Amino acid sequence: MDGMSGGMSGPMWMPMLAPTLSRLLAWHPQPVPVFPVGCAVALLAYTVGMVAARRRGVRWPVGRWIVFVTGLLTVVAVTGTGIGGYGMRLFSVHMVQHMVLSMLSPVLLLLGAPVTLALRALQPARRGRRGPREVLLVVLHSRVARVLASPFFNLPLFLVSLYGLYYTPVFDAAMSNWAGHNLMLVHFLAVGLLFFWPILGVDPGPHRVGHPVRLAELFVGVPFHAVFGIAVMMSSSLIAGYFAHPPAGWGVSPLQDQSTGGGIAWAFTEVPTALVLVVVFLDWWRSDQRLARRTDRAAARDDDAELAEYNARLQSLARRAPNDR
């Protein structure tokens, strides 16, 4: 147990031994286990919601529960293990935390569709009253939600979380104390959720955009993310003073460790991006299939009146053509 490292103060566990794979992955929550406890509460709430939905006759896929739990486990993996402690010692390990919390965990959590589950699990209030379900719907369609879901807000916020954090004194200030450090980790997760929420389109939002726009938002954000990683890799000076003095006995070069962290930031974007692409394209294909089925049903109901009208229009044009010459 060590109370301070690089100027950090507060109830934080920080390792004294050099990192190894087993030490990084070993279960070691912080003295105040904010994230493991928060994930346990989220798991309980989601499970209760799934049971409540099924009691109402709503079939909720177990796969949604599995992917949501997997998202929670990724959060715990980088906050409740040795990674959480070594992330306050080494820039490279901190960058693993950042990438998981901002790129991987949000995608998995959103694929669990927690908002949709809440809407299906909560009972509608009696007429003239407003219950939790009605409040949630008001929030989803509020002006604040429209701003948060807008790419003109969440994309700049996503990028500021990289460039505005590490290339300004904000990062060192956040790492100076327990509260600032935990708020920064919460920020990573929240920004990732806001960024991927409209792109994945699994949960309802204030406005639904088309699939091409969703892909465009993704492809605009990812290159900036990659450029950030390359810039950190190529930097000839430290961008974060907090990590300037790793434990002397570890034999770690701060600049080399920073370069490793930049490589992690650059390479980590591949898996979440590929996962999001698959989800969006599958949703696009299913949307086209649903549209085709609706068109077929409409044609069957009216004996394909639209096609008959189109053919009649072509015949009319063909009859007029000789008279026009």
Tab-separated table of C-alpha atoms in Angstrom:
chain	number	residue	atom	x	y	z
A	1	MET	CA	0.000	0.000	0.000
A	2	ASP	CA	1.343	3.384	-0.933
A	3	GLY	CA	-0.608	6.587	-0.355
A	4	MET	CA	1.032	8.740	-2.981
A	5	SER	CA	2.635	8.428	-6.408
A	6	GLY	CA	3.521	11.293	-8.669
A	7	GLY	CA	1.739	13.660	-6.291
A	8	MET	CA	-1.551	11.735	-6.033
A	9	SER	CA	-3.311	11.861	-2.685
A	10	GLY	CA	-6.232	9.933	-1.275
A	11	PRO	CA	-7.277	6.347	-0.496
A	12	MET	CA	-5.564	4.731	-3.462
A	13	TRP	CA	-3.759	1.394	-3.727
A	14	MET	CA	-0.613	1.655	-5.804
A	15	PRO	CA	1.739	-1.293	-6.383
A	16	MET	CA	5.324	-1.310	-5.152
A	17	LEU	CA	6.494	-4.288	-7.240
A	18	ALA	CA	7.321	-4.106	-10.954
A	19	PRO	CA	4.434	-5.131	-13.217
A	20	THR	CA	4.019	-8.665	-14.495
A	21	LEU	CA	1.068	-10.151	-16.343
A	22	SER	CA	-0.129	-12.007	-13.256
A	23	ARG	CA	0.121	-8.869	-11.105
A	24	LEU	CA	-1.747	-6.816	-13.666
A	25	LEU	CA	-4.606	-9.318	-13.889
A	26	ALA	CA	-4.791	-10.191	-10.188
A	27	TRP	CA	-7.944	-9.153	-8.338
A	28	HIS	CA	-7.076	-6.026	-6.388
A	29	PRO	CA	-9.884	-3.479	-5.985
A	30	GLN	CA	-9.142	-0.032	-4.665
A	31	PRO	CA	-9.784	0.750	-0.966
A	32	VAL	CA	-12.919	2.572	-2.114
A	33	PRO	CA	-14.154	0.220	-4.888
A	34	VAL	CA	-16.261	2.745	-6.776
A	35	PHE	CA	-16.391	0.922	-10.101
A	36	PRO	CA	-16.840	-2.688	-8.921
A	37	VAL	CA	-19.676	-1.596	-6.651
A	38	GLY	CA	-21.241	0.508	-9.402
A	39	CYS	CA	-21.058	-2.431	-11.814
A	40	ALA	CA	-22.633	-4.749	-9.238
A	41	VAL	CA	-25.541	-2.312	-8.820
A	42	ALA	CA	-25.924	-2.039	-12.608
A	43	LEU	CA	-25.940	-5.835	-12.950
A	44	LEU	CA	-28.604	-6.171	-10.263
A	45	ALA	CA	-30.768	-3.454	-11.829
A	46	TYR	CA	-30.487	-4.980	-15.309
A	47	THR	CA	-31.319	-8.474	-14.058
A	48	VAL	CA	-34.312	-7.232	-12.079
A	49	GLY	CA	-35.482	-5.320	-15.151
A	50	MET	CA	-35.199	-8.427	-17.333
A	51	VAL	CA	-37.232	-10.480	-14.856
A	52	ALA	CA	-39.845	-7.725	-14.619
A	53	ALA	CA	-40.102	-7.505	-18.408
A	54	ARG	CA	-40.632	-11.241	-18.725
A	55	ARG	CA	-43.351	-11.139	-16.071
A	56	ARG	CA	-45.111	-8.588	-18.265
A	57	GLY	CA	-44.913	-11.031	-21.158
A	58	VAL	CA	-42.016	-9.284	-22.910
A	59	ARG	CA	-39.447	-11.674	-24.317
A	60	TRP	CA	-35.995	-10.293	-23.584
A	61	PRO	CA	-33.056	-12.068	-25.277
A	62	VAL	CA	-30.561	-13.646	-22.907
A	63	GLY	CA	-27.883	-12.547	-25.360
A	64	ARG	CA	-28.577	-8.942	-24.421
A	65	TRP	CA	-27.950	-9.792	-20.774
A	66	ILE	CA	-24.730	-11.609	-21.644
A	67	VAL	CA	-23.295	-8.752	-23.676
A	68	PHE	CA	-24.260	-6.212	-21.003
A	69	VAL	CA	-22.581	-8.301	-18.304
A	70	THR	CA	-19.517	-8.596	-20.523
A	71	GLY	CA	-19.408	-4.814	-20.738
A	72	LEU	CA	-19.563	-4.550	-16.951
A	73	LEU	CA	-16.782	-7.122	-16.647
A	74	THR	CA	-14.528	-5.049	-18.917
A	75	VAL	CA	-15.043	-2.073	-16.600
A	76	VAL	CA	-14.190	-4.175	-13.556
A	77	ALA	CA	-11.203	-5.689	-15.367
A	78	VAL	CA	-9.444	-2.324	-15.643
A	79	THR	CA	-10.550	-0.856	-12.307
A	80	GLY	CA	-10.781	-3.752	-9.856
A	81	THR	CA	-7.579	-5.591	-10.763
A	82	GLY	CA	-3.895	-4.762	-10.717
A	83	ILE	CA	-4.465	-2.666	-13.844
A	84	GLY	CA	-6.240	-0.117	-11.658
A	85	GLY	CA	-3.182	0.326	-9.461
A	86	TYR	CA	-0.534	0.127	-12.178
A	87	GLY	CA	-2.558	2.620	-14.206
A	88	MET	CA	-1.518	5.200	-11.618
A	89	ARG	CA	2.129	4.245	-12.015
A	90	LEU	CA	2.626	3.798	-15.753
A	91	PHE	CA	1.244	5.760	-18.696
A	92	SER	CA	0.943	2.626	-20.835
A	93	VAL	CA	-1.303	0.863	-18.314
A	94	HIS	CA	-3.338	4.028	-17.835
A	95	MET	CA	-3.896	4.105	-21.596
A	96	VAL	CA	-5.259	0.552	-21.459
A	97	GLN	CA	-7.782	1.809	-18.907
A	98	HIS	CA	-8.672	4.776	-21.085
A	99	MET	CA	-9.157	2.749	-24.258
A	100	VAL	CA	-11.256	0.043	-22.604
A	101	LEU	CA	-13.485	2.498	-20.732
A	102	SER	CA	-14.019	4.826	-23.694
A	103	MET	CA	-14.033	2.428	-26.664
A	104	LEU	CA	-14.896	-1.136	-25.643
A	105	SER	CA	-17.042	-1.007	-22.500
A	106	PRO	CA	-19.527	1.556	-23.926
A	107	VAL	CA	-20.123	-0.509	-27.072
A	108	LEU	CA	-20.857	-3.673	-25.079
A	109	LEU	CA	-23.051	-1.876	-22.547
A	110	LEU	CA	-25.081	-0.177	-25.274
A	111	LEU	CA	-25.538	-3.464	-27.142
A	112	GLY	CA	-27.285	-4.682	-23.992
A	113	ALA	CA	-29.984	-2.050	-24.718
A	114	PRO	CA	-30.495	-1.017	-21.067
A	115	VAL	CA	-32.794	1.903	-21.912
A	116	THR	CA	-35.041	-0.273	-24.059
A	117	LEU	CA	-35.173	-2.813	-21.251
A	118	ALA	CA	-36.164	-0.128	-18.758
A	119	LEU	CA	-38.978	1.068	-21.015
A	120	ARG	CA	-40.316	-2.477	-21.365
A	121	ALA	CA	-39.914	-3.393	-17.715
A	122	LEU	CA	-41.455	-0.288	-16.161
A	123	GLN	CA	-45.226	-0.187	-15.782
A	124	PRO	CA	-47.006	2.758	-17.444
A	125	ALA	CA	-48.462	5.169	-14.904
A	126	ARG	CA	-52.157	5.705	-14.560
A	127	ARG	CA	-53.755	8.280	-16.799
A	128	GLY	CA	-52.970	11.797	-15.638
A	129	ARG	CA	-49.959	10.693	-13.597
A	130	ARG	CA	-46.259	10.538	-14.339
A	131	GLY	CA	-44.248	7.519	-13.246
A	132	PRO	CA	-40.636	6.432	-13.817
A	133	ARG	CA	-41.387	5.252	-17.354
A	134	GLU	CA	-42.952	8.561	-18.322
A	135	VAL	CA	-40.052	10.486	-16.769
A	136	LEU	CA	-37.586	8.406	-18.770
A	137	LEU	CA	-39.473	9.147	-22.003
A	138	VAL	CA	-39.490	12.869	-21.206
A	139	VAL	CA	-35.736	12.766	-20.617
A	140	LEU	CA	-35.102	10.875	-23.860
A	141	HIS	CA	-36.992	13.492	-25.868
A	142	SER	CA	-35.732	16.522	-23.954
A	143	ARG	CA	-33.636	19.305	-25.407
A	144	VAL	CA	-30.684	18.179	-23.303
A	145	ALA	CA	-30.887	14.675	-24.790
A	146	ARG	CA	-31.033	16.127	-28.308
A	147	VAL	CA	-27.843	18.057	-27.631
A	148	LEU	CA	-26.060	15.094	-26.058
A	149	ALA	CA	-26.996	12.808	-28.961
A	150	SER	CA	-25.926	15.325	-31.601
A	151	PRO	CA	-22.633	14.609	-33.398
A	152	PHE	CA	-21.908	18.339	-33.186
A	153	PHE	CA	-21.630	17.838	-29.422
A	154	ASN	CA	-20.523	14.282	-28.701
A	155	LEU	CA	-17.872	14.068	-31.437
A	156	PRO	CA	-15.971	17.193	-30.280
A	157	LEU	CA	-16.347	15.969	-26.703
A	158	PHE	CA	-14.904	12.597	-27.716
A	159	LEU	CA	-11.895	14.293	-29.291
A	160	VAL	CA	-11.401	16.776	-26.461
A	161	SER	CA	-11.164	13.793	-24.131
A	162	LEU	CA	-7.961	12.940	-25.982
A	163	TYR	CA	-6.262	16.123	-27.086
A	164	GLY	CA	-7.771	18.494	-24.540
A	165	LEU	CA	-6.948	16.184	-21.650
A	166	TYR	CA	-3.420	14.992	-22.343
A	167	TYR	CA	-2.017	18.106	-24.001
A	168	THR	CA	-3.159	20.482	-21.268
A	169	PRO	CA	-2.554	20.689	-17.492
A	170	VAL	CA	-5.995	19.102	-16.944
A	171	PHE	CA	-4.570	15.573	-16.886
A	172	ASP	CA	-1.958	16.250	-14.213
A	173	ALA	CA	-4.568	18.102	-12.157
A	174	ALA	CA	-6.963	15.130	-12.373
A	175	MET	CA	-4.214	12.692	-11.390
A	176	SER	CA	-3.273	14.718	-8.324
A	177	ASN	CA	-6.017	13.303	-6.103
A	178	TRP	CA	-8.424	10.404	-5.635
A	179	ALA	CA	-11.571	12.296	-6.627
A	180	GLY	CA	-10.066	13.765	-9.781
A	181	HIS	CA	-8.731	10.413	-10.927
A	182	ASN	CA	-12.064	8.635	-10.469
A	183	LEU	CA	-13.977	11.467	-12.121
A	184	MET	CA	-11.652	11.177	-15.092
A	185	LEU	CA	-12.363	7.445	-15.415
A	186	VAL	CA	-16.108	8.118	-15.166
A	187	HIS	CA	-15.648	10.772	-17.853
A	188	PHE	CA	-14.000	8.258	-20.199
A	189	LEU	CA	-16.943	5.873	-19.840
A	190	ALA	CA	-19.603	8.581	-20.141
A	191	VAL	CA	-18.048	10.124	-23.248
A	192	GLY	CA	-17.821	6.714	-24.911
A	193	LEU	CA	-21.482	6.034	-24.150
A	194	LEU	CA	-22.535	9.387	-25.608
A	195	PHE	CA	-20.416	8.893	-28.729
A	196	PHE	CA	-21.584	5.356	-29.576
A	197	TRP	CA	-25.213	5.770	-28.467
A	198	PRO	CA	-26.520	7.332	-31.716
A	199	ILE	CA	-24.079	5.394	-33.899
A	200	LEU	CA	-25.194	1.966	-32.696
A	201	GLY	CA	-28.851	3.029	-32.589
A	202	VAL	CA	-29.809	0.085	-30.336
A	203	ASP	CA	-31.516	2.179	-27.663
A	204	PRO	CA	-34.091	4.887	-28.482
A	205	GLY	CA	-32.968	8.487	-28.646
A	206	PRO	CA	-34.349	11.945	-29.359
A	207	HIS	CA	-33.779	11.532	-33.082
A	208	ARG	CA	-32.881	8.566	-35.265
A	209	VAL	CA	-30.428	9.103	-38.088
A	210	GLY	CA	-29.905	6.958	-41.158
A	211	HIS	CA	-27.253	4.286	-41.403
A	212	PRO	CA	-24.980	6.257	-43.776
A	213	VAL	CA	-24.897	9.154	-41.317
A	214	ARG	CA	-24.110	6.801	-38.442
A	215	LEU	CA	-21.212	5.301	-40.377
A	216	ALA	CA	-19.981	8.778	-41.288
A	217	GLU	CA	-19.915	9.754	-37.598
A	218	LEU	CA	-17.849	6.675	-36.823
A	219	PHE	CA	-15.384	7.254	-39.659
A	220	VAL	CA	-14.912	10.890	-38.696
A	221	GLY	CA	-14.017	10.060	-35.088
A	222	VAL	CA	-11.753	7.053	-35.613
A	223	PRO	CA	-9.000	8.745	-37.692
A	224	PHE	CA	-8.601	11.474	-35.055
A	225	HIS	CA	-8.230	8.729	-32.480
A	226	ALA	CA	-5.526	7.019	-34.533
A	227	VAL	CA	-3.700	10.301	-35.121
A	228	PHE	CA	-3.645	10.910	-31.375
A	229	GLY	CA	-1.987	7.546	-30.770
A	230	ILE	CA	0.612	8.177	-33.472
A	231	ALA	CA	1.338	11.651	-32.088
A	232	VAL	CA	1.929	10.216	-28.627
A	233	MET	CA	4.148	7.469	-30.056
A	234	MET	CA	6.271	9.965	-31.966
A	235	SER	CA	6.514	12.566	-29.221
A	236	SER	CA	10.073	13.343	-28.125
A	237	SER	CA	8.963	14.785	-24.789
A	238	LEU	CA	6.587	13.731	-22.046
A	239	ILE	CA	3.022	14.962	-22.429
A	240	ALA	CA	2.045	14.047	-18.857
A	241	GLY	CA	4.319	15.218	-16.085
A	242	TYR	CA	2.617	12.917	-13.596
A	243	PHE	CA	4.322	9.862	-15.117
A	244	ALA	CA	7.777	11.465	-15.321
A	245	HIS	CA	9.144	9.528	-12.335
A	246	PRO	CA	8.167	5.835	-12.268
A	247	PRO	CA	9.524	3.751	-9.365
A	248	ALA	CA	13.304	3.669	-9.713
A	249	GLY	CA	13.641	-0.086	-9.231
A	250	TRP	CA	11.344	-0.924	-12.133
A	251	GLY	CA	13.778	0.096	-14.857
A	252	VAL	CA	11.078	1.872	-16.842
A	253	SER	CA	11.898	4.695	-19.248
A	254	PRO	CA	9.073	7.265	-19.018
A	255	LEU	CA	9.430	8.256	-22.670
A	256	GLN	CA	9.477	4.653	-23.873
A	257	ASP	CA	6.478	3.838	-21.689
A	258	GLN	CA	4.656	6.822	-23.160
A	259	SER	CA	5.456	5.586	-26.657
A	260	THR	CA	4.010	2.195	-25.712
A	261	GLY	CA	0.884	3.941	-24.473
A	262	GLY	CA	0.564	5.763	-27.781
A	263	GLY	CA	0.843	2.463	-29.627
A	264	ILE	CA	-1.933	1.041	-27.468
A	265	ALA	CA	-4.162	4.026	-28.260
A	266	TRP	CA	-3.441	3.678	-31.973
A	267	ALA	CA	-3.979	-0.085	-32.195
A	268	PHE	CA	-6.903	-0.416	-29.804
A	269	THR	CA	-9.376	1.316	-32.106
A	270	GLU	CA	-9.451	-1.653	-34.493
A	271	VAL	CA	-11.560	-4.117	-32.498
A	272	PRO	CA	-14.285	-1.726	-31.245
A	273	THR	CA	-14.530	-0.112	-34.678
A	274	ALA	CA	-14.918	-3.483	-36.392
A	275	LEU	CA	-17.575	-4.516	-33.860
A	276	VAL	CA	-19.548	-1.304	-34.393
A	277	LEU	CA	-19.308	-1.675	-38.178
A	278	VAL	CA	-20.715	-5.197	-38.013
A	279	VAL	CA	-23.586	-4.073	-35.775
A	280	VAL	CA	-24.495	-1.089	-37.968
A	281	PHE	CA	-24.341	-3.085	-41.212
A	282	LEU	CA	-26.443	-5.890	-39.721
A	283	ASP	CA	-29.010	-3.358	-38.536
A	284	TRP	CA	-28.986	-1.770	-41.999
A	285	TRP	CA	-29.579	-5.144	-43.654
A	286	ARG	CA	-32.396	-6.023	-41.241
A	287	SER	CA	-33.977	-2.621	-41.834
A	288	ASP	CA	-33.956	-3.233	-45.589
A	289	GLN	CA	-35.451	-6.682	-45.023
A	290	ARG	CA	-38.248	-5.254	-42.900
A	291	LEU	CA	-38.960	-2.600	-45.529
A	292	ALA	CA	-39.101	-5.258	-48.253
A	293	ARG	CA	-41.522	-7.372	-46.202
A	294	ARG	CA	-43.768	-4.363	-45.561
A	295	THR	CA	-43.757	-3.553	-49.279
A	296	ASP	CA	-44.646	-7.143	-50.151
A	297	ARG	CA	-47.503	-7.182	-47.645
A	298	ALA	CA	-48.839	-3.884	-48.979
A	299	ALA	CA	-48.674	-5.220	-52.531
A	300	ALA	CA	-50.550	-8.353	-51.511
A	301	ARG	CA	-53.300	-6.326	-49.838
A	302	ASP	CA	-53.985	-4.026	-52.805
A	303	ASP	CA	-53.126	-6.514	-55.556
A	304	ASP	CA	-49.912	-4.617	-56.302
A	305	ALA	CA	-51.778	-1.405	-57.170
A	306	GLU	CA	-48.571	0.638	-57.160
A	307	LEU	CA	-46.973	-1.557	-59.834
A	308	ALA	CA	-50.177	-1.538	-61.882
A	309	GLU	CA	-50.308	2.246	-61.703
A	310	TYR	CA	-46.672	2.477	-62.789
A	311	ASN	CA	-47.270	0.155	-65.769
A	312	ALA	CA	-50.369	2.137	-66.784
A	313	ARG	CA	-48.299	5.321	-66.733
A	314	LEU	CA	-45.697	3.750	-69.011
A	315	GLN	CA	-48.397	2.587	-71.436
A	316	SER	CA	-49.897	6.062	-71.502
A	317	LEU	CA	-46.526	7.571	-72.320
A	318	ALA	CA	-45.998	4.988	-75.063
A	319	ARG	CA	-49.349	5.873	-76.674
A	320	ARG	CA	-48.527	9.568	-76.640
A	321	ALA	CA	-45.104	9.127	-78.175
A	322	PRO	CA	-46.248	8.599	-81.853
A	323	ASN	CA	-48.477	11.681	-81.666
A	324	ASP	CA	-45.589	13.792	-80.437
A	325	ARG	CA	-43.412	12.985	-83.446
